[in-house]
Amino acid sequence: MKKRYEPGEIELKWQAIWAKKEENIFSSRVSNTKPKFYCLEMFPYPSGKIHMGHVRNYAIGDVIARYKRMRGYNVLHPMGWDSFGLPAENAAIKEGVHPAHWTHENISYMKKQLVRLGLSYDWSRELATCLPEYYRWNQWFFIKMFEKGIAYRKASFVNWCPSCSTVLANEQVTEGRCWRCESMVVQKELVQWFLRITDYQQELLDASDGLAGWPQKVVLMQKNWIGRSEGLEAIFRVDGSDDRIIVFTTRADTLFGAKFICLAPAHPLAEKFAEPDALAKIREHYGKADEKHGLFTGRYAINPANDEKIPIYVANFVLMEYGTGAIMSVPAHDQRDFEFAQKYGLPVKVVIRPDGGGEGGGEDVPAGKAFEEDGVLADSGQFTGLASAEARQKISGFIEGKGMGRRVVNYRLRDWGISRQRYWGTPIPIVYCERCGAVPVPEKDLPVVLPEDVKFTGKGASPLAESESFVDTVCPSCGGKARRETDTMDTFVDSSWYYVRYCSRKDEPALDKGNIGYFMPVDQYVGGVEHAVLHLLYSRFFMRVIRDLGLSNVSEPFQRLLTQGMVCMETIKCPEHGWLYPSEAEGGACAKCGRPVERGRTEKMSKSKRNVVDPDHLIKTYGADTARLFSLFAAPPENDLQWSEKGVEGAQRFIQRVWAFVHDNLEKLAAVKGQPPEGKSPLMRKTHQTIMRVTRDIEREYHFNTAIAAMMELLNMLAALEPSGQDDLRQMRFALERLLLMISPFCPHVAEELWEAIGMISSIQLEPWPGYDEEAAREEEIELVIQVNGKVRTKVMVPQGLPDEELKNRAMTLPRIQEAVSGKQIINVFAVKGRLVNIVVK
RNA sequence: GCCGGAGUGGCGGAAUUGGCAGACGCAAGGGACUUAAAAUCCCUCGGGGGAAACCCCGCACGGGUUCGAAUCCCGUCUCCGGCACCA
């Protein structure tokens, strides 16, 4: 054994050994003897190289997988590539490389990086979503959904990203910007394919309360996204016509205050009533968060509550996609309506007064803004004086009784638009025939493969539309001339079911019911919180479709979810040259101009801010074990992690100290024979305590940072020991073996190496997780804390397990306490859990 | 604006159920070894007072409940995340 710890050498050695043993170490088969555990990390987009976010994500997952293997589970721990998407196509436009080529190069490089990190994946299940054998099943799912009416086509206003020149789903727009490139999104009317996720909205909502293993934050985000609200649909007759306008409101209690009606610009009656040119102008402002624009139609509607005649407007801020596309406007109690009323000089009628706010004494017109809270009804006929909550029910009932409306539930969630006007995605398997319309490609003709003869110009319509060999086809139904759909699928379709594909090996058929039945659901899913509504909601939807296709009994794909925090690093800025790399700011001065630099905030690592750490460089300098250890030690997984070079060195120091301990004691330790003696010693006690703590910290919320801290404490004790005699050495060896076992999921290479060094023959991977004995972990003496009036006055060592009365007596006799209580009246004495005594005096 | 979450040393972070605030690590200071440096090892390390024993203050801020509060309740401030014309 070398004196120096050389990570590069030993890590490559063990990675080679593991690769040979892959069949029996990291691979998983359907097994009846062991319970299964499916551990999954979000698969990466093959962008070129892995980044520190991946390192952290996969280190967390790997510790869980390795730990569970040691606990005797049949662990499924797969990895693959989310390999369709825009960057590949953009590279093609910029550099002329084919997206497939670019993607496969990246995959092969990144796979090497993952292997180099010592991650224990079952590569026999590796998948790449851009391969026809994978996306064939996207097409298969699409056809099944088409047959069931879940996939359908409609024209609507959609989110269009001008920079990506494609459509985005609602979930993919953040603050009006594209989730990927941050360009402002515009509204465009297009015919698109949608998946009817709204069919499952109530089920998804109801089931979210059962997601006990998920961060509540994520559950809440999903619930808000689905956005259920209960209200009333009320019918407003159009004066002098048979037309009726249906509005949705959650505030039936304000119905008597409705002073006008607003229609969405795309509402059928808006087109019927409004003058086309004027309507077109309103439409220009649709979906934009700017000023409110209205157009009076010249028509009036009848308020079903009081038969009042109120004007009908078309307004840019009314959404066609939510509710009924028409609203009743109550300017006194809705801020938007208030602003609209102000602009167009419409009346404001107060029908809700603040609870307890003087009978009839309040002002009629709110001062400058609407009163939107609940209160007491005013000026509302027979309902005047009721509280809002009660009035909502009563007025809804009243309207229902008149046959002028009904209580309904509305959701904010929209159907998922999956059409993308790009090349590098799954072709939508539809053929358009003049006679038969949209016809699905028959299953036997799948996959519809992406054509190769495509030019990547970055301009115009879908690149697929340029490929005649692709577009021209025959109708599967009538054999006549037909054209293929040229849009591809949103890449979130690919990732909505990949965890199901992993249940079968590459060489086994996809979607095998037996395999799915054995491995699903995922027991632990680990990934970034940025997918809280996107990928995670789509997957919950897809799993239900898969269930309803009879392929699985599972509804929820992910039993437990861990959302890890971001990896952050300090930023450095020069007042003149902007963001700098640390190497450009040595000595606190900008390397370009010599001006002093500003230490910026610690922010998420990003290339643009130049605050990134390259995993390759990190591994080369410190090794994979150190990279993993630091990622896990510096913060609990759900927190953001602040990268620190010094912290990395600290992590490596720990590994080096373990190494040095084994090296320095190797001869003595190797000669040890037999078990440690019965009876307690500080080291034996500490060892059992450490196993207890580490086990508990991993089991409970995966708090690896405190688990590692506990192992460090054990090492500190071991290193301070000066053994004399065989019994001491036996204990030392016992403690060391357990320490190595506990370290092995975190730093698998060095654990293997040291395990071998102390004479163990089989791989440490195959060892069970060490057990502990609570009795052996128990302290014989405890430090009794004595407080007077809640303040610590002294501490004393006493035997473990004394009765409370005895503790109180002992406390009272202590000189320090005598002194503190002398001349005072003792009111009460508390003893707490055999650990603390509090004396209350006056 | 609405809905969540979080504020603990110079820093990252510990602290089962209300019961010793600051585990572990980083940084810093001192010392040992060395011709010297690195590495390593040892000691100190929340603030204030005191020669010391020890005392006072301290978990964003202000109140409260309690024998006892980082932990529970109310209010305020700050930061982070989500949603945002959703009727």
Coordinates of C-alpha atoms in Angstrom, one line a residue, chain A residues 3-365:
Chain A
K3 CA 1.8 6.1 1.7
R4 CA 0.2 8.7 -0.5
Y5 CA -3.5 8.7 -1.5
E6 CA -3.6 8.8 -5.3
P7 CA -7.2 9.0 -6.3
G8 CA -6.7 8.8 -10.1
E9 CA -4.9 5.5 -9.9
I10 CA -7.2 3.7 -7.6
E11 CA -10.4 5.1 -9.1
L12 CA -9.6 3.8 -12.6
K13 CA -8.5 0.5 -11.1
W14 CA -11.9 -0.1 -9.4
Q15 CA -13.9 1.3 -12.3
A16 CA -12.3 -1.3 -14.5
I17 CA -13.1 -4.1 -12.0
W18 CA -16.7 -3.0 -11.6
A19 CA -17.2 -2.8 -15.4
K20 CA -16.1 -6.5 -15.6
K21 CA -18.4 -7.4 -12.7
E22 CA -21.3 -5.3 -13.9
E23 CA -23.5 -8.4 -14.4
N24 CA -23.5 -9.2 -10.7
I25 CA -22.9 -5.8 -9.1
F26 CA -25.0 -3.0 -10.6
S27 CA -27.4 -4.9 -12.8
S28 CA -30.8 -5.8 -11.7
R29 CA -33.1 -8.6 -12.8
V30 CA -36.7 -9.4 -11.8
S31 CA -36.2 -11.2 -8.6
N32 CA -38.5 -12.9 -6.1
T33 CA -36.1 -13.3 -3.3
K34 CA -35.2 -9.7 -2.6
P35 CA -37.5 -6.7 -2.4
K36 CA -37.0 -4.3 -5.3
F37 CA -36.0 -0.7 -5.0
Y38 CA -36.2 1.6 -8.0
C39 CA -33.8 4.6 -7.6
L40 CA -33.9 7.1 -10.4
E41 CA -32.3 10.4 -11.2
M42 CA -33.6 12.7 -13.9
F43 CA -31.8 11.8 -17.1
P44 CA -29.7 14.6 -18.6
Y45 CA -29.9 16.4 -21.9
P46 CA -26.7 15.5 -23.7
S47 CA -25.5 19.1 -24.1
G48 CA -21.8 18.3 -24.4
K49 CA -20.4 17.9 -20.9
I50 CA -21.9 17.3 -17.5
H51 CA -22.0 20.2 -15.1
M52 CA -21.8 20.4 -11.3
G53 CA -25.6 20.2 -11.0
H54 CA -25.4 16.7 -12.6
V55 CA -22.5 15.7 -10.3
R56 CA -24.6 16.6 -7.3
N57 CA -27.8 15.0 -8.6
Y58 CA -26.1 11.8 -9.5
A59 CA -24.0 11.6 -6.3
I60 CA -27.2 11.8 -4.2
G61 CA -28.9 9.1 -6.3
D62 CA -25.8 6.9 -6.2
V63 CA -25.5 7.0 -2.5
I64 CA -29.1 6.0 -2.1
A65 CA -28.7 3.2 -4.7
R66 CA -25.5 1.8 -3.1
Y67 CA -27.0 2.1 0.4
K68 CA -30.1 0.3 -0.6
R69 CA -28.1 -2.5 -2.2
M70 CA -26.2 -2.9 1.0
R71 CA -29.5 -3.1 2.8
G72 CA -30.4 -6.1 0.7
Y73 CA -32.6 -4.6 -1.9
N74 CA -32.7 -5.6 -5.6
V75 CA -31.9 -2.1 -6.8
L76 CA -32.8 -0.8 -10.2
H77 CA -30.6 2.2 -11.0
P78 CA -30.7 3.1 -14.6
M79 CA -29.4 6.0 -16.7
G80 CA -30.2 7.3 -20.2
W81 CA -30.4 10.4 -22.4
D82 CA -33.1 12.9 -23.0
S83 CA -31.6 13.4 -26.4
F84 CA -34.1 15.2 -28.5
G85 CA -34.2 19.0 -28.3
L86 CA -33.3 22.3 -29.7
P87 CA -29.6 22.7 -28.9
A88 CA -28.7 19.8 -31.3
E89 CA -30.7 21.5 -34.1
N90 CA -29.2 24.9 -33.3
A91 CA -25.7 23.3 -33.5
A92 CA -26.7 22.0 -36.9
I93 CA -27.8 25.4 -38.1
K94 CA -24.6 27.0 -36.8
E95 CA -22.0 24.4 -37.5
G96 CA -23.5 22.3 -40.1
V97 CA -23.2 19.0 -38.0
H98 CA -26.2 16.7 -38.2
P99 CA -28.1 16.8 -34.9
A100 CA -27.8 13.0 -34.6
H101 CA -24.1 13.1 -35.0
W102 CA -23.7 16.0 -32.5
T103 CA -26.0 14.2 -30.0
H104 CA -24.2 10.9 -30.2
E105 CA -20.8 12.5 -29.7
N106 CA -22.1 14.2 -26.7
I107 CA -23.6 11.1 -25.3
S108 CA -20.4 9.1 -25.6
Y109 CA -18.4 11.9 -23.9
M110 CA -20.9 12.3 -21.1
K111 CA -21.2 8.6 -20.5
K112 CA -17.5 8.4 -19.9
Q113 CA -17.8 11.2 -17.4
L114 CA -20.5 9.4 -15.5
V115 CA -18.5 6.2 -15.4
R116 CA -15.5 8.2 -14.2
L117 CA -17.6 9.4 -11.3
G118 CA -18.1 5.8 -10.2
L119 CA -21.8 5.9 -10.5
S120 CA -23.4 2.5 -10.1
Y121 CA -25.7 2.3 -13.1
D122 CA -27.1 -0.7 -14.8
W123 CA -26.0 0.3 -18.3
S124 CA -27.9 -2.6 -19.8
R125 CA -31.0 -0.5 -19.6
E126 CA -29.5 2.7 -21.1
L127 CA -31.8 4.5 -23.5
A128 CA -31.7 7.5 -25.8
T129 CA -34.9 9.2 -26.7
C130 CA -33.7 10.2 -30.1
L131 CA -33.4 6.6 -31.3
P132 CA -36.2 5.2 -33.4
E133 CA -36.5 2.2 -31.1
Y134 CA -37.4 4.6 -28.3
Y135 CA -39.5 7.2 -30.1
R136 CA -41.5 4.5 -31.8
W137 CA -43.3 4.2 -28.5
N138 CA -43.9 7.9 -28.3
Q139 CA -45.8 7.4 -31.6
W140 CA -47.5 4.3 -30.3
F141 CA -48.7 6.2 -27.2
F142 CA -49.9 9.1 -29.5
I143 CA -51.9 6.7 -31.6
K144 CA -53.5 5.0 -28.6
M145 CA -54.4 8.5 -27.3
F146 CA -55.7 9.5 -30.6
E147 CA -58.0 6.4 -30.6
K148 CA -59.2 7.3 -27.1
G149 CA -59.8 10.9 -28.0
I150 CA -57.0 12.1 -25.6
A151 CA -54.9 13.4 -28.5
Y152 CA -56.8 15.8 -30.7
R153 CA -56.2 18.8 -33.0
K154 CA -57.6 22.3 -32.6
A155 CA -56.9 25.8 -33.6
S156 CA -56.2 28.2 -30.8
F157 CA -54.0 31.0 -29.6
V158 CA -50.8 29.4 -28.6
N159 CA -47.5 30.6 -27.1
W160 CA -45.0 31.2 -29.8
C161 CA -41.3 31.7 -29.1
P162 CA -39.9 33.8 -32.0
S163 CA -36.3 32.9 -31.1
C164 CA -36.9 29.1 -31.0
S165 CA -39.5 29.5 -33.8
T166 CA -41.8 27.1 -32.2
V167 CA -44.8 26.8 -30.0
L168 CA -44.6 26.3 -26.3
A169 CA -46.9 24.7 -23.8
N170 CA -48.4 26.8 -21.0
E171 CA -46.1 25.1 -18.5
Q172 CA -43.1 26.2 -20.6
V173 CA -43.7 29.9 -20.3
T174 CA -42.3 31.7 -17.2
E175 CA -43.2 35.3 -16.6
G176 CA -44.2 35.7 -20.3
R177 CA -40.8 34.3 -21.4
C178 CA -39.6 31.1 -23.0
W179 CA -38.4 28.6 -20.4
R180 CA -35.3 27.8 -22.5
C181 CA -34.1 31.0 -24.1
E182 CA -36.0 33.7 -22.2
S183 CA -37.3 35.4 -25.2
M184 CA -40.7 37.2 -24.9
V185 CA -43.4 34.8 -26.0
V186 CA -46.1 36.0 -28.3
Q187 CA -49.7 34.8 -28.9
K188 CA -50.2 33.2 -32.3
E189 CA -53.2 31.4 -33.7
L190 CA -52.3 28.0 -35.0
V191 CA -53.7 24.5 -35.5
Q192 CA -52.0 22.2 -33.0
W193 CA -52.1 18.8 -31.5
F194 CA -53.1 18.6 -27.8
L195 CA -53.2 15.9 -25.2
R196 CA -56.2 16.1 -23.0
I197 CA -54.5 16.2 -19.6
T198 CA -57.6 18.0 -18.4
D199 CA -59.4 14.6 -18.5
Y200 CA -57.3 13.8 -15.5
Q201 CA -57.3 17.1 -13.7
Q202 CA -59.6 16.2 -10.9
E203 CA -57.8 12.9 -10.3
L204 CA -54.4 14.6 -10.4
L205 CA -55.6 17.1 -7.9
D206 CA -57.2 14.6 -5.5
A207 CA -54.1 12.3 -5.7
S208 CA -51.7 15.1 -4.9
D209 CA -52.7 15.0 -1.3
G210 CA -51.5 11.4 -1.3
L211 CA -48.0 12.3 -2.4
A212 CA -46.6 12.0 1.1
G213 CA -43.0 11.3 -0.1
W214 CA -42.9 14.6 -2.1
P215 CA -41.8 18.0 -0.9
Q216 CA -45.0 19.8 0.1
K217 CA -43.8 22.8 -1.9
V218 CA -43.9 20.8 -5.1
V219 CA -47.3 19.3 -4.3
L220 CA -48.6 22.8 -3.7
M221 CA -47.2 24.1 -6.9
Q222 CA -49.0 21.4 -8.8
K223 CA -52.2 22.0 -7.0
N224 CA -52.0 25.7 -7.8
W225 CA -51.2 24.9 -11.4
I226 CA -54.3 22.8 -11.8
G227 CA -56.1 25.7 -10.1
R228 CA -59.5 24.3 -9.2
S229 CA -62.2 26.9 -8.5
E230 CA -65.8 26.5 -7.7
G231 CA -68.4 29.1 -9.0
L232 CA -71.5 29.9 -10.9
E233 CA -72.2 29.9 -14.6
A234 CA -74.9 32.5 -15.1
I235 CA -76.9 33.2 -18.2
F236 CA -77.2 36.8 -19.4
R237 CA -79.8 37.1 -22.2
V238 CA -78.9 39.6 -24.9
D239 CA -81.6 42.3 -25.1
G240 CA -83.6 42.1 -28.2
S241 CA -82.2 38.8 -29.5
D242 CA -82.2 35.1 -28.7
D243 CA -78.5 35.1 -28.0
R244 CA -77.3 34.2 -24.5
I245 CA -74.0 35.0 -22.8
I246 CA -72.8 32.5 -20.2
V247 CA -70.4 33.9 -17.7
F248 CA -68.4 32.2 -15.0
T249 CA -67.9 33.8 -11.6
T250 CA -66.5 32.7 -8.3
R251 CA -68.2 35.7 -6.7
A252 CA -71.9 35.1 -7.1
D253 CA -72.4 37.3 -4.1
T254 CA -71.5 40.3 -6.2
L255 CA -74.0 39.5 -9.0
F256 CA -76.2 42.5 -8.1
G257 CA -73.2 44.7 -8.7
A258 CA -72.5 43.5 -12.3
K259 CA -72.6 46.6 -14.4
F260 CA -71.4 45.4 -17.7
I261 CA -70.3 42.3 -19.6
C262 CA -67.0 41.6 -21.2
L263 CA -66.4 39.1 -24.0
A264 CA -63.1 37.7 -25.1
P265 CA -62.1 38.9 -28.5
A266 CA -62.4 35.4 -29.9
H267 CA -65.8 34.9 -28.4
P268 CA -68.4 33.9 -31.1
L269 CA -70.7 36.7 -30.0
A270 CA -67.9 39.2 -30.2
E271 CA -67.5 38.4 -33.8
K272 CA -71.2 38.6 -34.3
F273 CA -71.7 42.0 -32.5
A274 CA -68.6 43.9 -33.1
E275 CA -67.4 45.8 -36.1
P276 CA -64.6 43.7 -37.7
D277 CA -61.9 46.4 -37.9
A278 CA -62.5 47.6 -34.4
L279 CA -62.4 44.0 -33.2
A280 CA -59.1 43.4 -35.0
K281 CA -57.6 46.3 -33.0
I282 CA -58.7 44.8 -29.7
R283 CA -57.3 41.4 -30.8
E284 CA -53.9 43.0 -31.2
H285 CA -53.8 43.6 -27.5
Y286 CA -55.0 40.1 -26.6
G287 CA -52.9 38.1 -24.1
K288 CA -50.6 41.0 -23.5
A289 CA -50.1 42.4 -20.0
D290 CA -50.6 45.9 -21.0
E291 CA -53.4 48.4 -20.7
K292 CA -57.0 47.3 -20.8
H293 CA -58.7 47.9 -24.1
G294 CA -62.5 47.7 -24.6
L295 CA -65.0 48.0 -27.4
F296 CA -68.7 48.7 -26.9
T297 CA -70.8 46.4 -29.1
G298 CA -73.9 48.6 -28.9
R299 CA -75.8 45.6 -27.3
Y300 CA -77.1 45.1 -23.8
A301 CA -77.5 42.1 -21.7
I302 CA -80.0 41.3 -18.9
N303 CA -78.6 40.6 -15.4
P304 CA -80.5 37.5 -14.3
A305 CA -80.5 38.6 -10.7
N306 CA -82.3 41.9 -11.1
D307 CA -83.2 42.2 -14.8
E308 CA -81.0 45.2 -15.1
K309 CA -79.9 46.1 -18.7
I310 CA -76.1 46.4 -18.9
P311 CA -73.8 47.1 -21.8
I312 CA -71.8 44.4 -23.6
Y313 CA -68.1 45.1 -24.3
V314 CA -65.3 43.2 -26.0
A315 CA -62.2 43.4 -23.8
N316 CA -58.6 42.3 -24.5
F317 CA -58.0 41.0 -21.0
V318 CA -60.7 38.4 -21.1
L319 CA -59.3 35.0 -21.9
M320 CA -61.1 32.6 -24.3
E321 CA -59.3 29.7 -22.8
Y322 CA -60.6 30.0 -19.3
G323 CA -64.2 29.6 -18.1
T324 CA -66.7 30.6 -20.8
G325 CA -64.7 33.3 -22.5
A326 CA -67.1 35.9 -21.1
I327 CA -67.3 37.6 -17.7
M328 CA -69.7 39.7 -15.8
S329 CA -67.9 42.8 -14.6
V330 CA -68.4 44.1 -11.0
P331 CA -66.3 47.2 -10.9
A332 CA -66.8 47.9 -7.2
H333 CA -65.4 44.5 -6.2
D334 CA -62.9 43.5 -8.9
Q335 CA -59.8 45.7 -9.5
R336 CA -59.6 44.9 -13.2
D337 CA -63.3 45.7 -13.7
F338 CA -62.8 48.8 -11.7
E339 CA -59.9 50.0 -13.9
F340 CA -62.0 49.2 -17.0
A341 CA -65.0 51.1 -15.7
Q342 CA -62.8 54.1 -14.9
K343 CA -61.4 54.2 -18.4
Y344 CA -64.8 53.9 -20.1
G345 CA -66.8 55.9 -17.7
L346 CA -69.0 53.0 -16.5
P347 CA -71.0 53.0 -13.3
V348 CA -69.7 51.5 -10.1
K349 CA -72.2 50.0 -7.7
V350 CA -71.2 48.8 -4.2
V351 CA -72.9 45.6 -3.2
I352 CA -70.4 44.4 -0.6
R353 CA -69.4 46.3 2.5
P354 CA -66.7 45.4 4.9
D355 CA -67.9 43.3 7.8
G356 CA -68.8 45.5 10.7
G357 CA -68.3 48.7 8.7
G358 CA -71.1 51.0 9.9
E359 CA -74.6 50.2 8.7
G360 CA -75.1 52.0 5.5
G361 CA -72.5 54.5 6.6
G362 CA -69.7 53.5 4.2
E363 CA -68.9 55.4 1.0
D364 CA -70.6 54.1 -2.1
V365 CA -67.7 54.4 -4.4

